[in-house]
């Protein structure tokens, strides 16, 4: 009994035990993860999540007022508290995924891609219709958008297929990835979701270029892309309507067709360089989807154009950080997967900011980690977790002459 008492009294406090887990000499899974993870990249992701929560708090009163009616009334901070709940779920998901071994993450992504393609097809034909589009499965708070989850899983699967080309150039992996991309694009156009289709196509082209396809093939893809846009304009009503309204506005319908983009520009510039201050925005109450598609404009009104520039620089820093980490990467799968995930992250941010500034037509695209949305937040956390998993490095592995370089597959 005395030995048990002595052992109990000598037990370290919880904080000290946690510090031991994260010490440089720790061989525990948590300790190894802490020293292998790109902590700067993780910090930038958390910084965006924090900024996003503040931005949703600023946009929540405007959206709550817009979507309240005689049958239901939303509290002014309704979307803020719901976003806080989604963040509480998403951060553990991000951290857990970032701890996965590369092989397990790859196999999970391949299986997840197959499941999500089926769900995207299910949503296109039988999903819940919102604003004329069938992109969601479920009802109310239980609904989710499968295409959001498909994006990071598709990138990892495509990266794996293209990485096989380095081992056996005769494998028809490029046509296989092309067929997969076309199937996904057709299902997304059926919903319709032109913006997501563009992201899948753009990321596929980026991955092909990184995989080392010939200049002739790149030219062929460029021509096919132009032909695809022309075909979409001729045969796809949604694309034709948006392109016409953006490039050839009808003077009689201009006010209605350009209301969202014009109002987004007014909100974005309404606060000047430094903004009106938290809660001081007034133009945002006239803006549809202030908490989702046009949250960047709300940031501009209340926190100023300087804050918008800072957000854009954070996105740029994440992409550049990943590319720098991959300069000496020898594993073709890791390189393609990480670069593809970074490209998807950056392209989505650029599209959203271009829509908010009036440089592109409205596409219903969220701003990563900043816009409100459960599906978007959880899916982006999965993508960032995979990105962190694929960029993990042991900083001491190359320093020791006694260490044999192993595989994390």
XYZ file of C-alpha atoms in Angstrom:
409
model
C 0.000 0.000 0.000
C 2.841 2.390 0.821
C 4.363 1.807 -2.657
C 1.057 2.673 -4.314
C 0.834 5.868 -2.265
C 4.405 6.852 -3.170
C 3.723 6.153 -6.847
C 0.586 8.280 -6.726
C 2.356 11.186 -5.066
C 5.134 11.055 -7.632
C 2.730 11.119 -10.571
C 3.377 14.224 -12.632
C 0.725 16.897 -13.131
C -1.242 16.720 -16.358
C 0.550 19.715 -17.866
C 3.989 18.209 -17.253
C 2.933 14.884 -18.723
C 1.611 16.685 -21.806
C 4.895 18.599 -22.137
C 6.806 15.322 -21.924
C 4.665 13.967 -24.763
C 5.733 16.898 -26.956
C 9.412 16.987 -25.955
C 12.085 16.547 -28.632
C 13.075 13.185 -27.265
C 9.541 11.796 -27.145
C 8.915 8.657 -29.187
C 5.154 8.680 -28.654
C 2.837 9.110 -31.679
C 1.804 12.554 -30.404
C 5.404 13.630 -29.887
C 6.510 12.419 -33.312
C 3.532 14.151 -34.941
C 4.281 17.438 -33.183
C 7.869 17.561 -34.444
C 7.115 16.262 -37.940
C 4.110 18.484 -38.687
C 4.532 21.793 -40.510
C 3.562 23.977 -37.565
C 3.663 27.180 -39.644
C 1.175 25.706 -42.106
C -1.009 24.553 -39.207
C -0.829 28.017 -37.653
C -1.864 29.672 -40.924
C -4.866 27.327 -41.183
C -5.915 28.102 -37.599
C -5.448 31.810 -38.322
C -7.869 31.595 -41.251
C -10.387 29.663 -39.134
C -10.195 32.360 -36.434
C -10.614 35.142 -38.991
C -13.532 33.240 -40.486
C -15.334 33.019 -37.150
C -14.988 36.788 -36.695
C -16.181 37.359 -40.268
C -19.248 35.129 -39.782
C -20.032 37.070 -36.587
C -19.972 40.254 -38.663
C -22.172 38.788 -41.412
C -24.585 36.866 -39.184
C -26.957 39.771 -38.326
C -27.445 40.640 -42.019
C -28.149 37.024 -43.025
C -30.355 36.387 -39.995
C -32.488 39.411 -40.883
C -32.674 38.436 -44.571
C -33.787 34.849 -43.914
C -36.207 35.608 -41.084
C -39.884 35.789 -41.958
C -43.314 35.544 -40.360
C -42.945 31.805 -39.751
C -39.402 31.751 -38.371
C -37.124 34.261 -36.737
C -33.364 33.859 -36.506
C -31.344 35.417 -33.701
C -28.811 37.959 -34.911
C -25.874 35.659 -34.037
C -27.575 32.478 -35.254
C -24.988 31.715 -37.962
C -22.082 32.606 -35.685
C -23.026 30.018 -33.052
C -23.669 27.361 -35.669
C -20.311 28.099 -37.270
C -18.642 27.809 -33.865
C -20.164 24.330 -33.525
C -18.894 23.322 -36.956
C -15.421 24.593 -36.082
C -15.530 22.590 -32.860
C -16.145 19.492 -34.978
C -13.740 20.398 -37.788
C -10.574 21.101 -35.786
C -10.404 17.560 -34.287
C -11.046 16.174 -37.782
C -8.171 18.258 -39.168
C -5.778 17.134 -36.431
C -6.743 13.450 -36.624
C -6.386 13.337 -40.421
C -3.001 15.076 -40.198
C -1.771 12.225 -37.953
C -2.601 9.495 -40.486
C 0.265 7.556 -42.091
C 0.596 8.335 -45.790
C -0.471 4.845 -46.863
C -3.600 4.855 -44.726
C -4.522 8.367 -45.889
C -4.127 7.289 -49.512
C -6.258 4.159 -49.152
C -8.942 6.073 -47.250
C -9.040 8.747 -49.960
C -9.437 6.167 -52.744
C -12.332 4.498 -50.941
C -13.835 7.901 -50.073
C -13.654 8.985 -53.715
C -15.709 6.000 -54.853
C -18.326 6.658 -52.167
C -18.505 10.413 -52.804
C -18.865 10.004 -56.593
C -21.930 7.864 -55.937
C -23.267 10.453 -53.488
C -22.688 13.308 -55.944
C -24.703 11.356 -58.521
C -27.405 10.700 -55.941
C -27.543 14.411 -55.087
C -27.764 15.373 -58.778
C -30.882 13.272 -59.347
C -32.550 12.932 -55.956
C -30.965 15.577 -53.724
C -32.579 18.455 -51.894
C -33.237 21.384 -54.234
C -32.088 24.807 -53.048
C -32.277 27.869 -55.330
C -32.821 25.655 -58.363
C -29.817 23.371 -57.727
C -29.670 19.810 -56.383
C -26.356 19.660 -54.525
C -27.353 18.489 -51.066
C -28.370 15.201 -49.489
C -30.483 15.149 -46.344
C -32.754 17.631 -44.662
C -32.142 20.709 -42.509
C -29.074 20.549 -40.278
C -28.417 16.945 -41.328
C -27.915 17.879 -45.009
C -24.464 17.921 -46.568
C -22.897 18.633 -49.955
C -21.016 15.552 -51.246
C -19.014 17.504 -53.843
C -17.250 19.425 -51.069
C -15.951 16.176 -49.576
C -15.106 14.759 -52.985
C -12.635 17.527 -53.849
C -9.736 16.594 -51.533
C -10.378 12.848 -51.921
C -10.438 13.110 -55.732
C -7.134 15.012 -55.687
C -5.400 12.341 -53.600
C -6.822 9.540 -55.776
C -5.774 11.281 -58.990
C -2.318 11.958 -57.541
C -1.952 8.256 -56.697
C -2.970 7.188 -60.207
C -0.586 9.655 -61.851
C 2.251 8.635 -59.507
C 2.017 5.093 -60.912
C 3.225 6.542 -64.208
C 6.679 7.059 -62.686
C 6.934 3.313 -62.016
C 5.454 2.131 -65.307
C 5.044 4.751 -68.071
C 2.961 2.314 -70.128
C 0.060 2.392 -67.660
C -2.952 4.319 -69.109
C -3.331 6.457 -65.983
C -3.917 9.744 -67.818
C -6.996 8.447 -69.702
C -8.260 6.858 -66.475
C -8.003 10.139 -64.574
C -9.588 11.909 -67.541
C -12.588 9.573 -67.505
C -12.940 10.026 -63.732
C -12.848 13.820 -64.120
C -15.387 13.779 -66.969
C -17.797 11.621 -64.960
C -17.558 13.960 -61.978
C -17.927 17.028 -64.202
C -21.037 15.583 -65.873
C -22.652 14.885 -62.505
C -21.807 18.380 -61.253
C -23.198 20.014 -64.393
C -26.379 18.026 -63.859
C -26.876 19.578 -60.406
C -25.921 22.241 -61.790
C -22.645 23.422 -60.192
C -20.484 25.158 -62.776
C -18.053 26.573 -60.205
C -17.146 23.192 -58.702
C -16.765 21.757 -62.197
C -14.175 24.422 -62.978
C -12.200 23.566 -59.832
C -12.084 19.838 -60.615
C -11.011 20.523 -64.202
C -8.387 23.095 -63.191
C -6.848 20.872 -60.511
C -6.737 17.927 -62.922
C -4.801 20.034 -65.439
C -2.404 21.191 -62.696
C -1.765 17.588 -61.639
C -1.154 16.527 -65.244
C 1.388 19.318 -65.713
C 3.167 18.358 -62.499
C 3.160 14.716 -63.609
C 5.242 15.736 -66.602
C 2.959 15.452 -69.618
C 4.326 16.689 -72.930
C 3.975 20.219 -74.276
C 1.807 18.858 -77.075
C -0.536 17.302 -74.527
C -0.736 20.594 -72.633
C -1.678 22.363 -75.854
C -4.305 19.728 -76.559
C -5.760 20.207 -73.064
C -5.839 23.965 -73.589
C -7.749 23.518 -76.838
C -10.083 21.017 -75.191
C -10.723 23.508 -72.387
C -11.676 26.236 -74.842
C -13.885 23.789 -76.716
C -15.492 22.758 -73.435
C -16.334 26.359 -72.556
C -17.809 26.908 -76.021
C -19.825 23.683 -75.736
C -21.059 24.717 -72.292
C -22.123 28.074 -73.704
C -23.973 26.467 -76.610
C -25.641 23.550 -74.853
C -25.683 24.361 -71.129
C -28.304 26.941 -70.189
C -26.829 27.810 -66.774
C -23.384 28.554 -68.224
C -24.827 30.545 -71.133
C -27.000 32.651 -68.837
C -24.115 33.508 -66.514
C -21.657 34.258 -69.319
C -24.172 36.446 -71.164
C -25.149 38.356 -68.037
C -21.478 38.979 -67.216
C -20.079 39.799 -70.673
C -23.181 41.030 -72.528
C -25.543 42.497 -69.934
C -29.034 43.364 -71.045
C -29.612 47.055 -70.183
C -33.202 46.309 -69.217
C -32.208 43.420 -66.948
C -28.857 44.716 -65.794
C -30.063 45.890 -62.410
C -31.575 42.512 -61.547
C -28.864 40.337 -63.109
C -25.952 42.257 -61.604
C -27.545 43.061 -58.269
C -25.401 40.589 -56.313
C -22.065 41.530 -57.874
C -22.815 45.258 -57.810
C -23.935 45.097 -54.188
C -20.887 42.983 -53.267
C -18.633 45.673 -54.731
C -20.515 48.367 -52.825
C -20.175 46.456 -49.555
C -16.509 45.622 -50.180
C -15.558 49.256 -50.727
C -18.039 50.690 -48.223
C -15.561 50.670 -45.342
C -12.609 52.195 -47.131
C -9.097 51.177 -46.141
C -9.723 50.535 -42.449
C -13.427 49.651 -42.335
C -16.379 50.847 -40.311
C -15.430 48.701 -37.317
C -16.976 45.457 -35.975
C -20.752 45.673 -36.223
C -20.631 49.055 -37.938
C -21.482 47.879 -41.443
C -24.855 48.886 -42.876
C -24.634 48.133 -46.604
C -24.174 44.417 -45.801
C -27.887 44.187 -44.894
C -28.710 44.581 -48.606
C -26.331 41.785 -49.654
C -27.657 38.254 -50.362
C -25.587 35.346 -48.978
C -23.534 37.694 -46.836
C -22.368 34.838 -44.599
C -21.325 32.466 -47.405
C -20.509 33.520 -50.984
C -20.014 37.233 -50.225
C -18.407 37.162 -46.802
C -15.218 38.658 -48.279
C -17.200 41.817 -49.058
C -18.498 41.973 -45.472
C -14.894 41.801 -44.253
C -14.086 44.715 -46.555
C -16.894 46.887 -45.168
C -16.291 46.271 -41.464
C -12.535 45.669 -41.328
C -11.351 47.488 -44.439
C -9.556 46.733 -47.654
C -6.339 46.269 -45.697
C -7.898 43.277 -43.919
C -8.921 41.850 -47.307
C -5.350 42.171 -48.546
C -4.087 40.409 -45.402
C -6.503 37.513 -46.000
C -5.362 37.209 -49.622
C -1.738 37.163 -48.449
C -2.482 34.365 -45.968
C -3.893 32.228 -48.784
C -0.822 33.030 -50.861
C 1.448 32.154 -47.932
C -0.187 28.737 -47.557
C 0.276 27.888 -51.238
C 3.860 29.185 -51.333
C 4.709 27.375 -48.085
C 3.544 24.059 -49.548
C 5.429 24.582 -52.811
C 8.637 25.390 -50.931
C 8.220 22.256 -48.810
C 7.909 20.192 -51.985
C 11.075 21.471 -53.688
C 13.127 18.537 -52.401
C 10.308 15.969 -52.315
C 11.346 12.688 -53.935
C 8.074 10.776 -53.537
C 5.985 11.524 -56.634
C 2.720 10.680 -54.869
C 3.376 13.051 -51.958
C 4.424 15.794 -54.364
C 1.345 15.467 -56.564
C -1.107 15.062 -53.685
C 0.209 18.006 -51.657
C 0.556 20.290 -54.685
C -2.942 19.371 -55.866
C -4.496 20.069 -52.473
C -2.693 23.419 -52.276
C -3.827 24.269 -55.813
C -7.466 23.456 -54.987
C -7.258 25.607 -51.872
C -5.754 28.540 -53.754
C -8.012 28.297 -56.829
C -11.156 28.236 -54.697
C -10.006 31.299 -52.762
C -9.132 33.193 -55.960
C -12.522 32.412 -57.544
C -14.431 33.608 -54.481
C -12.421 36.818 -54.201
C -12.776 37.440 -57.958
C -16.567 37.140 -57.664
C -16.626 39.527 -54.691
C -14.551 42.107 -56.556
C -16.650 41.809 -59.727
C -13.906 40.175 -61.808
C -15.920 36.969 -62.302
C -19.623 36.075 -62.418
C -21.304 34.612 -59.353
C -20.549 30.907 -58.913
C -21.748 29.997 -55.418
C -18.181 29.345 -54.233
C -17.265 29.588 -50.554
C -14.117 31.282 -49.270
C -12.008 28.513 -47.642
C -12.218 28.444 -43.819
C -13.934 31.850 -43.759
C -17.382 31.375 -45.300
C -20.147 29.843 -43.216
C -21.003 26.212 -43.955
C -20.767 22.844 -42.253
C -19.963 20.756 -45.344
C -17.381 23.265 -46.515
C -15.715 23.583 -43.104
C -15.446 19.835 -42.441
C -14.355 19.043 -46.018
C -11.702 21.780 -45.966
C -10.464 20.439 -42.639
C -10.101 16.995 -44.204
C -8.208 18.551 -47.108
C -5.919 20.571 -44.841
C -5.363 17.504 -42.645
C -4.314 15.501 -45.705
C -2.059 18.349 -46.809
C -0.384 18.387 -43.393
C -0.045 14.584 -43.457
C 1.659 14.623 -46.864
C 4.072 17.424 -45.915
C 5.156 15.920 -42.590
C 8.922 15.610 -42.297
C 11.284 14.228 -39.662
C 13.715 17.151 -39.220
C 16.452 14.881 -37.812
C 16.197 11.984 -40.264
C 18.753 13.300 -42.741
C 21.144 14.553 -40.067
C 22.016 11.149 -38.663
C 24.478 8.926 -40.549
C 23.101 5.932 -38.637
C 19.499 6.381 -39.764
C 18.262 4.383 -42.724
C 15.688 6.282 -44.719
C 12.431 4.443 -44.479
C 9.080 4.647 -46.131
C 5.955 6.004 -44.552
C 3.776 4.013 -46.882
